[in-house]
Amino acid sequence: MKRASLLLMSLMLVLTLALTGCGSNKAAEPTEKSNESATAPTDSKKKLTLWFYFEGKSQFDIIKSLTDGFTQKNPNIEIKPVYIPFADFKKRLSVGLAASDLPDIVIIDNPDHAAYTAMGLFADITDKLADWPDKDQYFEGPWKSASYEGKQYGIPLGSNNLALYYNEKMLADANVKPPQTWDELRVAAKALTKGNVKGLGISAPQNEEGTFQFLPWLLSTGATFDHIVPDGTRALGMLSDLIKDGSMSKEVINWTQSDVMKQFASGNLAMMVNGPWQIPDLTKTAPDLKFGIAFVPKDSKFASVLGGENLGVMNGANVDEAVQFIKYVATPEVSKKFSQDFGYFPARRDVASDPYWSQNPQLKVFAENMENAQPRGPHPQWPTISNAISEALSKALTLTTTPEQAATEAQAKIDKILSNK
Amino acid sequence: MTKAKGRIAGYLFVLPALLYMIFFVGYPIIDNIRLSLFDVNVMNLTKGHQSFVGLDNYIELFKEGTLQKVLMNTLIFTISCLVLQFIIGLAFAMLFNLQFRSAQRLRGLVMISWLLPATITAMMFKFMFSSGGIINDFLMKLHLISSPIDWLVSSGTAMFTIILANTWIGIPFNMMLLTAGLTTIPKDIYESAAIDGATAVKRFFKITLPLLKPAIMSLLVLGFIYTFKVFDLVLIITNGGPVNATQMMSTYAYKLSFDQFQYSQGAAISNVMFVLLLIIGVIYLRLLKKEEQL
C-alpha cells in the first residue's frame, strides 16, 4: 500500500516535470525557427505579422487585399493580418512587449504612436526613408503623428477629421443657416431644439473618443492640449451652456460617435459633429435624409482634430521587409483604392487632390478641413493627458463643476505630467 | 521510520499543487507588490532603469483623492448589493421551500440571471436605463415621472443602476446557497414549535435564522469577495462615469494600467484590493474555525 502510494507520487512528480519540460521545449522551438528563417537564403518565404483592430469581415478583406497585393509583387514575403479587438489592442501590445511576443507591423491609432515609440516598440526608420521622395507628399499633421523627437517611426495610413453635419430639412424649416461661429451655433441649436429633437449632438465619453471630439472646440479658441487655461475654459463653457439651454442632451457623455450618428440618422438631432467614416453608414441607414457638412463652428479660428491610423514598424528582425510593405501601401494607386474602400481620407496631398475627394460636395469639406486638422499630441504621455482633458469635459457637461474649475484642475494635472518627464 | 515516510509521501502529494500555486498565484502577487514599489510607466517599461520609489505610488493616489473615492464607491456598491441580494435571495429560497406545485420549475427560472454572461446583462441594463429606454418609458406611462430620468448621467442614479443590475445577477446565487441551508433544518423542529404556539415570525427569527447562520456566514463572505471585484458589469454600463461616480477599484486599476500606462499605480490599487480581500478571507477562516469548535 505504502509502496504503491510512493510509486504513484513519484509518477506524478515525473509527470509534472515532464510537462514543464515539454512546455519549455515548445517555447524554445519558435525562436529556433525564426533564427533559421533569418539566416536561410531567400528561397524560403519570410513570414511577417500585421496587427490591426478594424472590426468586421469586410474590413478584414480590405486589409487582406493589401497584404496579398504586396505578396504578389514580393513573392518571397508573406504578411499575415491578425485582428485584435480595439479594446484589447493597447493591452496586447504592452503585454506583448513584456513577453517579447510582438508582430512586425501594426496599424495603430495615431495619438498612441508616440507613447509606444517611447516604450521602445517601434523601429527608427528615418534613414530608410531618407531618399524616399514620396514623404514630401504627406500632410504635415499626419506625418508628424508618426514621428517622435525628430525621428520617424512609421508612416500615416489614412486620416480623417471632424466636421459639422446638419439636417438640411430641419434647418430650412427653422429658417436657420449652418452656423459658423459659436454665437450663431448657440442661437441655431436653440431654434432647432423642438420636442424630441435636440439642436446638437457630440460624443463626449470620458475616454479618448471624448477628447477627440472636444479638441476641435478647444483648438478653435487658440488653446493647445498643454495650455488649456485660460482660452480652453471658453470651449468648456460654451458646450456646458448648450446643455444648460437644453439644446444638447446630457446623455452625450455616454454616446459613442456611432451612437451620435444613429441619433442623427433617426432624426433626433438637427446637427452633429462626426467624421467622414460615418457617411457610408449614414446613407445606408437613412437614405432619404438630406444632410450638409460644414466646418465645426469657430471661436477665433476654424479648427479640427486629426484622426486616423499609422503604420508602425516594430523593432525586430524584419524591419527591412516591413519598410518595403509600408512603402507599397503608400504608393498612390494602392493608397487611393484603400482610402476609398475604407472611407478614409488620404494622408497624401497628391492622392487627396483626386476628383473623388475634391469634387464630391460632402467629402470636399473634409478635404478642405484637413488644413485645419491638428494631431493629438504627439506626446509619449498622451493617454494620461487625454484622460485629464476628457475628465474636464465630463465634469463640465454633467455640470458637476464650473468650466473654470474643470479647466484649472485639468491644467494642474497636465502640468504635472509634463513636468516629470 | 514509517511515520517519516508517510510524511514525505504527504508532502510529495501536495507538491504539484504547491508548485502550481507558487508559479501561478504566488509569483504574480509578489511581482505585483514589487511593481507597485517602483516607478514603471510607459517611458521606462522596457528600458530597464526603473527607480525604486517606495510607497510613493500609494501616497500619490491617496493625495489625489481618487483612491479614497474608488474605495468608497466599491464599498457602497458591495454592501448595498450584499444586503439586497441576501434579503431577496432569502425570500425566494423560503418561497420555493414551500413545496407548492412547480416550485422546482420556478426556481429554475430564477436561475436564468445567474446563467447569462455578465456582459449581456450589462448591455441589457444599459439599454433599459438609457434616457429613451424602456424603464423611463414605463415610468412615464404609469405617470410616476413627468420627464425622463437621466439614469446613467447623474452620479446617484448611475450607482443605483449598477447596484440594481448586480443584485439581479446575484439573487440566484444567494437563493441556491440558502436553499441548501434550509434543507438541513429538520422539519420536526418547526412542527413542535408550531404546537408550542410560536408564530411564523417567531419561528423565522428563532429557528430559521440561527440554524442558517453557517450558510449565511459563508454566503456573505463569498458574496463580498465576489462583489468587491466587480469589473465587466461596471465597465460596460457606465465605464466608471459620470466623472468617476461609479469608478470601482478594479475598473480604476485597469484604466490606470492599460489606458494610461501607469503600471505601478495600477498595481498599487490592485494591492490595496488584495489586502482588503485577504483580511476578509482571514476573518472568514477564523469564523469557520469557531463554528467547527462549537
PDB file of N, CA, C and O in Angstrom, chain B residues 169-215:
ATOM      1  N   ILE B 169     -28.233  39.903 -10.840  1.00  0.00           N
ATOM      2  CA  ILE B 169     -27.359  38.773 -11.156  1.00  0.00           C
ATOM      3  C   ILE B 169     -27.148  37.898  -9.921  1.00  0.00           C
ATOM      4  O   ILE B 169     -27.108  36.670 -10.014  1.00  0.00           O
ATOM      5  N   GLY B 170     -27.022  38.545  -8.740  1.00  0.00           N
ATOM      6  CA  GLY B 170     -26.595  37.812  -7.556  1.00  0.00           C
ATOM      7  C   GLY B 170     -27.691  37.056  -6.827  1.00  0.00           C
ATOM      8  O   GLY B 170     -27.397  36.168  -6.030  1.00  0.00           O
ATOM      9  N   ILE B 171     -28.948  37.399  -7.083  1.00  0.00           N
ATOM     10  CA  ILE B 171     -30.046  36.764  -6.345  1.00  0.00           C
ATOM     11  C   ILE B 171     -30.019  35.235  -6.421  1.00  0.00           C
ATOM     12  O   ILE B 171     -30.090  34.568  -5.396  1.00  0.00           O
ATOM     13  N   PRO B 172     -29.895  34.637  -7.616  1.00  0.00           N
ATOM     14  CA  PRO B 172     -29.930  33.171  -7.688  1.00  0.00           C
ATOM     15  C   PRO B 172     -28.839  32.497  -6.863  1.00  0.00           C
ATOM     16  O   PRO B 172     -29.083  31.465  -6.236  1.00  0.00           O
ATOM     17  N   PHE B 173     -27.651  33.105  -6.850  1.00  0.00           N
ATOM     18  CA  PHE B 173     -26.540  32.546  -6.092  1.00  0.00           C
ATOM     19  C   PHE B 173     -26.901  32.484  -4.607  1.00  0.00           C
ATOM     20  O   PHE B 173     -26.741  31.463  -3.945  1.00  0.00           O
ATOM     21  N   ASN B 174     -27.445  33.584  -4.086  1.00  0.00           N
ATOM     22  CA  ASN B 174     -27.887  33.635  -2.693  1.00  0.00           C
ATOM     23  C   ASN B 174     -29.006  32.634  -2.451  1.00  0.00           C
ATOM     24  O   ASN B 174     -29.027  31.929  -1.451  1.00  0.00           O
ATOM     25  N   MET B 175     -29.932  32.589  -3.390  1.00  0.00           N
ATOM     26  CA  MET B 175     -31.072  31.702  -3.236  1.00  0.00           C
ATOM     27  C   MET B 175     -30.626  30.247  -3.137  1.00  0.00           C
ATOM     28  O   MET B 175     -31.082  29.516  -2.248  1.00  0.00           O
ATOM     29  N   MET B 176     -29.727  29.838  -4.020  1.00  0.00           N
ATOM     30  CA  MET B 176     -29.312  28.433  -4.032  1.00  0.00           C
ATOM     31  C   MET B 176     -28.609  28.050  -2.737  1.00  0.00           C
ATOM     32  O   MET B 176     -28.906  27.019  -2.139  1.00  0.00           O
ATOM     33  N   LEU B 177     -27.668  28.905  -2.293  1.00  0.00           N
ATOM     34  CA  LEU B 177     -26.932  28.577  -1.072  1.00  0.00           C
ATOM     35  C   LEU B 177     -27.874  28.524   0.129  1.00  0.00           C
ATOM     36  O   LEU B 177     -27.750  27.664   0.992  1.00  0.00           O
ATOM     37  N   LEU B 178     -28.839  29.436   0.175  1.00  0.00           N
ATOM     38  CA  LEU B 178     -29.762  29.461   1.301  1.00  0.00           C
ATOM     39  C   LEU B 178     -30.737  28.288   1.226  1.00  0.00           C
ATOM     40  O   LEU B 178     -31.114  27.718   2.242  1.00  0.00           O
ATOM     41  N   THR B 179     -31.127  27.915  -0.008  1.00  0.00           N
ATOM     42  CA  THR B 179     -31.984  26.747  -0.159  1.00  0.00           C
ATOM     43  C   THR B 179     -31.298  25.506   0.396  1.00  0.00           C
ATOM     44  O   THR B 179     -31.896  24.718   1.145  1.00  0.00           O
ATOM     45  N   ALA B 180     -30.008  25.382   0.045  1.00  0.00           N
ATOM     46  CA  ALA B 180     -29.238  24.253   0.548  1.00  0.00           C
ATOM     47  C   ALA B 180     -29.203  24.286   2.071  1.00  0.00           C
ATOM     48  O   ALA B 180     -29.345  23.253   2.734  1.00  0.00           O
ATOM     49  N   GLY B 181     -29.038  25.491   2.642  1.00  0.00           N
ATOM     50  CA  GLY B 181     -29.019  25.635   4.088  1.00  0.00           C
ATOM     51  C   GLY B 181     -30.355  25.248   4.705  1.00  0.00           C
ATOM     52  O   GLY B 181     -30.411  24.569   5.735  1.00  0.00           O
ATOM     53  N   LEU B 182     -31.442  25.641   4.040  1.00  0.00           N
ATOM     54  CA  LEU B 182     -32.781  25.368   4.573  1.00  0.00           C
ATOM     55  C   LEU B 182     -33.069  23.861   4.637  1.00  0.00           C
ATOM     56  O   LEU B 182     -33.729  23.389   5.553  1.00  0.00           O
ATOM     57  N   THR B 183     -32.558  23.129   3.652  1.00  0.00           N
ATOM     58  CA  THR B 183     -32.848  21.693   3.637  1.00  0.00           C
ATOM     59  C   THR B 183     -32.197  20.972   4.821  1.00  0.00           C
ATOM     60  O   THR B 183     -32.598  19.871   5.176  1.00  0.00           O
ATOM     61  N   THR B 184     -31.160  21.600   5.431  1.00  0.00           N
ATOM     62  CA  THR B 184     -30.508  20.939   6.565  1.00  0.00           C
ATOM     63  C   THR B 184     -31.297  21.117   7.870  1.00  0.00           C
ATOM     64  O   THR B 184     -30.990  20.480   8.866  1.00  0.00           O
ATOM     65  N   ILE B 185     -32.295  22.021   7.858  1.00  0.00           N
ATOM     66  CA  ILE B 185     -33.067  22.235   9.088  1.00  0.00           C
ATOM     67  C   ILE B 185     -34.195  21.199   9.149  1.00  0.00           C
ATOM     68  O   ILE B 185     -35.031  21.123   8.247  1.00  0.00           O
ATOM     69  N   PRO B 186     -34.215  20.367  10.194  1.00  0.00           N
ATOM     70  CA  PRO B 186     -35.244  19.316  10.275  1.00  0.00           C
ATOM     71  C   PRO B 186     -36.647  19.914  10.402  1.00  0.00           C
ATOM     72  O   PRO B 186     -36.842  20.919  11.091  1.00  0.00           O
ATOM     73  N   LYS B 187     -37.590  19.275   9.742  1.00  0.00           N
ATOM     74  CA  LYS B 187     -38.969  19.773   9.717  1.00  0.00           C
ATOM     75  C   LYS B 187     -39.618  19.710  11.119  1.00  0.00           C
ATOM     76  O   LYS B 187     -40.441  20.554  11.476  1.00  0.00           O
ATOM     77  N   ASP B 188     -39.244  18.666  11.905  1.00  0.00           N
ATOM     78  CA  ASP B 188     -39.965  18.471  13.178  1.00  0.00           C
ATOM     79  C   ASP B 188     -39.738  19.604  14.172  1.00  0.00           C
ATOM     80  O   ASP B 188     -40.569  19.840  15.046  1.00  0.00           O
ATOM     81  N   ILE B 189     -38.601  20.327  14.026  1.00  0.00           N
ATOM     82  CA  ILE B 189     -38.389  21.475  14.927  1.00  0.00           C
ATOM     83  C   ILE B 189     -39.516  22.488  14.725  1.00  0.00           C
ATOM     84  O   ILE B 189     -40.115  22.986  15.673  1.00  0.00           O
ATOM     85  N   TYR B 190     -39.818  22.756  13.452  1.00  0.00           N
ATOM     86  CA  TYR B 190     -40.890  23.699  13.146  1.00  0.00           C
ATOM     87  C   TYR B 190     -42.211  23.201  13.706  1.00  0.00           C
ATOM     88  O   TYR B 190     -42.991  23.950  14.267  1.00  0.00           O
ATOM     89  N   GLU B 191     -42.437  21.896  13.496  1.00  0.00           N
ATOM     90  CA  GLU B 191     -43.723  21.323  13.935  1.00  0.00           C
ATOM     91  C   GLU B 191     -43.908  21.495  15.437  1.00  0.00           C
ATOM     92  O   GLU B 191     -44.942  21.990  15.906  1.00  0.00           O
ATOM     93  N   SER B 192     -42.850  21.120  16.189  1.00  0.00           N
ATOM     94  CA  SER B 192     -43.010  21.222  17.648  1.00  0.00           C
ATOM     95  C   SER B 192     -43.141  22.673  18.084  1.00  0.00           C
ATOM     96  O   SER B 192     -43.904  22.986  19.005  1.00  0.00           O
ATOM     97  N   ALA B 193     -42.423  23.573  17.391  1.00  0.00           N
ATOM     98  CA  ALA B 193     -42.535  24.987  17.736  1.00  0.00           C
ATOM     99  C   ALA B 193     -43.945  25.481  17.472  1.00  0.00           C
ATOM    100  O   ALA B 193     -44.527  26.235  18.268  1.00  0.00           O
ATOM    101  N   ALA B 194     -44.523  25.012  16.333  1.00  0.00           N
ATOM    102  CA  ALA B 194     -45.882  25.427  15.992  1.00  0.00           C
ATOM    103  C   ALA B 194     -46.871  24.941  17.057  1.00  0.00           C
ATOM    104  O   ALA B 194     -47.776  25.660  17.462  1.00  0.00           O
ATOM    105  N   ILE B 195     -46.622  23.689  17.513  1.00  0.00           N
ATOM    106  CA  ILE B 195     -47.520  23.133  18.540  1.00  0.00           C
ATOM    107  C   ILE B 195     -47.417  23.942  19.828  1.00  0.00           C
ATOM    108  O   ILE B 195     -48.403  24.239  20.489  1.00  0.00           O
ATOM    109  N   ASP B 196     -46.153  24.384  20.124  1.00  0.00           N
ATOM    110  CA  ASP B 196     -45.961  25.192  21.332  1.00  0.00           C
ATOM    111  C   ASP B 196     -46.492  26.603  21.184  1.00  0.00           C
ATOM    112  O   ASP B 196     -46.372  27.422  22.095  1.00  0.00           O
ATOM    113  N   GLY B 197     -46.994  26.932  19.986  1.00  0.00           N
ATOM    114  CA  GLY B 197     -47.655  28.221  19.810  1.00  0.00           C
ATOM    115  C   GLY B 197     -46.760  29.329  19.275  1.00  0.00           C
ATOM    116  O   GLY B 197     -47.094  30.501  19.416  1.00  0.00           O
ATOM    117  N   ALA B 198     -45.587  28.977  18.654  1.00  0.00           N
ATOM    118  CA  ALA B 198     -44.727  30.019  18.083  1.00  0.00           C
ATOM    119  C   ALA B 198     -45.323  30.502  16.764  1.00  0.00           C
ATOM    120  O   ALA B 198     -45.720  29.694  15.927  1.00  0.00           O
ATOM    121  N   THR B 199     -45.382  31.835  16.602  1.00  0.00           N
ATOM    122  CA  THR B 199     -45.923  32.376  15.351  1.00  0.00           C
ATOM    123  C   THR B 199     -44.898  32.199  14.234  1.00  0.00           C
ATOM    124  O   THR B 199     -43.732  31.894  14.488  1.00  0.00           O
ATOM    125  N   ALA B 200     -45.355  32.418  12.999  1.00  0.00           N
ATOM    126  CA  ALA B 200     -44.462  32.256  11.844  1.00  0.00           C
ATOM    127  C   ALA B 200     -43.264  33.187  11.954  1.00  0.00           C
ATOM    128  O   ALA B 200     -42.131  32.801  11.661  1.00  0.00           O
ATOM    129  N   VAL B 201     -43.521  34.426  12.392  1.00  0.00           N
ATOM    130  CA  VAL B 201     -42.434  35.406  12.527  1.00  0.00           C
ATOM    131  C   VAL B 201     -41.431  34.913  13.562  1.00  0.00           C
ATOM    132  O   VAL B 201     -40.219  34.946  13.368  1.00  0.00           O
ATOM    133  N   LYS B 202     -41.942  34.435  14.654  1.00  0.00           N
ATOM    134  CA  LYS B 202     -41.092  33.953  15.732  1.00  0.00           C
ATOM    135  C   LYS B 202     -40.278  32.749  15.266  1.00  0.00           C
ATOM    136  O   LYS B 202     -39.088  32.621  15.554  1.00  0.00           O
ATOM    137  N   ARG B 203     -40.932  31.854  14.524  1.00  0.00           N
ATOM    138  CA  ARG B 203     -40.231  30.672  14.016  1.00  0.00           C
ATOM    139  C   ARG B 203     -39.092  31.083  13.092  1.00  0.00           C
ATOM    140  O   ARG B 203     -38.015  30.512  13.110  1.00  0.00           O
ATOM    141  N   PHE B 204     -39.362  32.129  12.297  1.00  0.00           N
ATOM    142  CA  PHE B 204     -38.332  32.604  11.371  1.00  0.00           C
ATOM    143  C   PHE B 204     -37.112  33.129  12.124  1.00  0.00           C
ATOM    144  O   PHE B 204     -35.977  32.769  11.840  1.00  0.00           O
ATOM    145  N   PHE B 205     -37.378  33.980  13.134  1.00  0.00           N
ATOM    146  CA  PHE B 205     -36.246  34.593  13.839  1.00  0.00           C
ATOM    147  C   PHE B 205     -35.588  33.659  14.852  1.00  0.00           C
ATOM    148  O   PHE B 205     -34.410  33.774  15.123  1.00  0.00           O
ATOM    149  N   LYS B 206     -36.364  32.742  15.412  1.00  0.00           N
ATOM    150  CA  LYS B 206     -35.802  31.885  16.460  1.00  0.00           C
ATOM    151  C   LYS B 206     -35.258  30.559  15.933  1.00  0.00           C
ATOM    152  O   LYS B 206     -34.406  29.951  16.548  1.00  0.00           O
ATOM    153  N   ILE B 207     -35.805  30.106  14.800  1.00  0.00           N
ATOM    154  CA  ILE B 207     -35.337  28.817  14.285  1.00  0.00           C
ATOM    155  C   ILE B 207     -34.571  28.975  12.976  1.00  0.00           C
ATOM    156  O   ILE B 207     -33.397  28.617  12.878  1.00  0.00           O
ATOM    157  N   THR B 208     -35.240  29.552  11.974  1.00  0.00           N
ATOM    158  CA  THR B 208     -34.635  29.584  10.640  1.00  0.00           C
ATOM    159  C   THR B 208     -33.302  30.333  10.645  1.00  0.00           C
ATOM    160  O   THR B 208     -32.273  29.779  10.259  1.00  0.00           O
ATOM    161  N   LEU B 209     -33.340  31.591  11.095  1.00  0.00           N
ATOM    162  CA  LEU B 209     -32.113  32.390  11.024  1.00  0.00           C
ATOM    163  C   LEU B 209     -30.954  31.789  11.822  1.00  0.00           C
ATOM    164  O   LEU B 209     -29.857  31.646  11.267  1.00  0.00           O
ATOM    165  N   PRO B 210     -31.140  31.411  13.092  1.00  0.00           N
ATOM    166  CA  PRO B 210     -29.998  30.851  13.828  1.00  0.00           C
ATOM    167  C   PRO B 210     -29.448  29.579  13.194  1.00  0.00           C
ATOM    168  O   PRO B 210     -28.231  29.409  13.113  1.00  0.00           O
ATOM    169  N   LEU B 211     -30.330  28.735  12.700  1.00  0.00           N
ATOM    170  CA  LEU B 211     -29.838  27.486  12.113  1.00  0.00           C
ATOM    171  C   LEU B 211     -29.207  27.696  10.739  1.00  0.00           C
ATOM    172  O   LEU B 211     -28.444  26.880  10.260  1.00  0.00           O
ATOM    173  N   LEU B 212     -29.570  28.822  10.109  1.00  0.00           N
ATOM    174  CA  LEU B 212     -28.981  29.116   8.802  1.00  0.00           C
ATOM    175  C   LEU B 212     -27.630  29.799   8.935  1.00  0.00           C
ATOM    176  O   LEU B 212     -26.952  30.045   7.940  1.00  0.00           O
ATOM    177  N   LYS B 213     -27.259  30.146  10.175  1.00  0.00           N
ATOM    178  CA  LYS B 213     -26.100  31.017  10.373  1.00  0.00           C
ATOM    179  C   LYS B 213     -24.838  30.579   9.619  1.00  0.00           C
ATOM    180  O   LYS B 213     -24.204  31.401   8.951  1.00  0.00           O
ATOM    181  N   PRO B 214     -24.469  29.297   9.666  1.00  0.00           N
ATOM    182  CA  PRO B 214     -23.260  28.912   8.928  1.00  0.00           C
ATOM    183  C   PRO B 214     -23.377  29.209   7.435  1.00  0.00           C
ATOM    184  O   PRO B 214     -22.452  29.746   6.827  1.00  0.00           O
ATOM    185  N   ALA B 215     -24.541  28.886   6.868  1.00  0.00           N
ATOM    186  CA  ALA B 215     -24.751  29.156   5.443  1.00  0.00           C
ATOM    187  C   ALA B 215     -24.670  30.654   5.174  1.00  0.00           C
ATOM    188  O   ALA B 215     -24.049  31.103   4.199  1.00  0.00           O
TER     189      ALA B 215
END
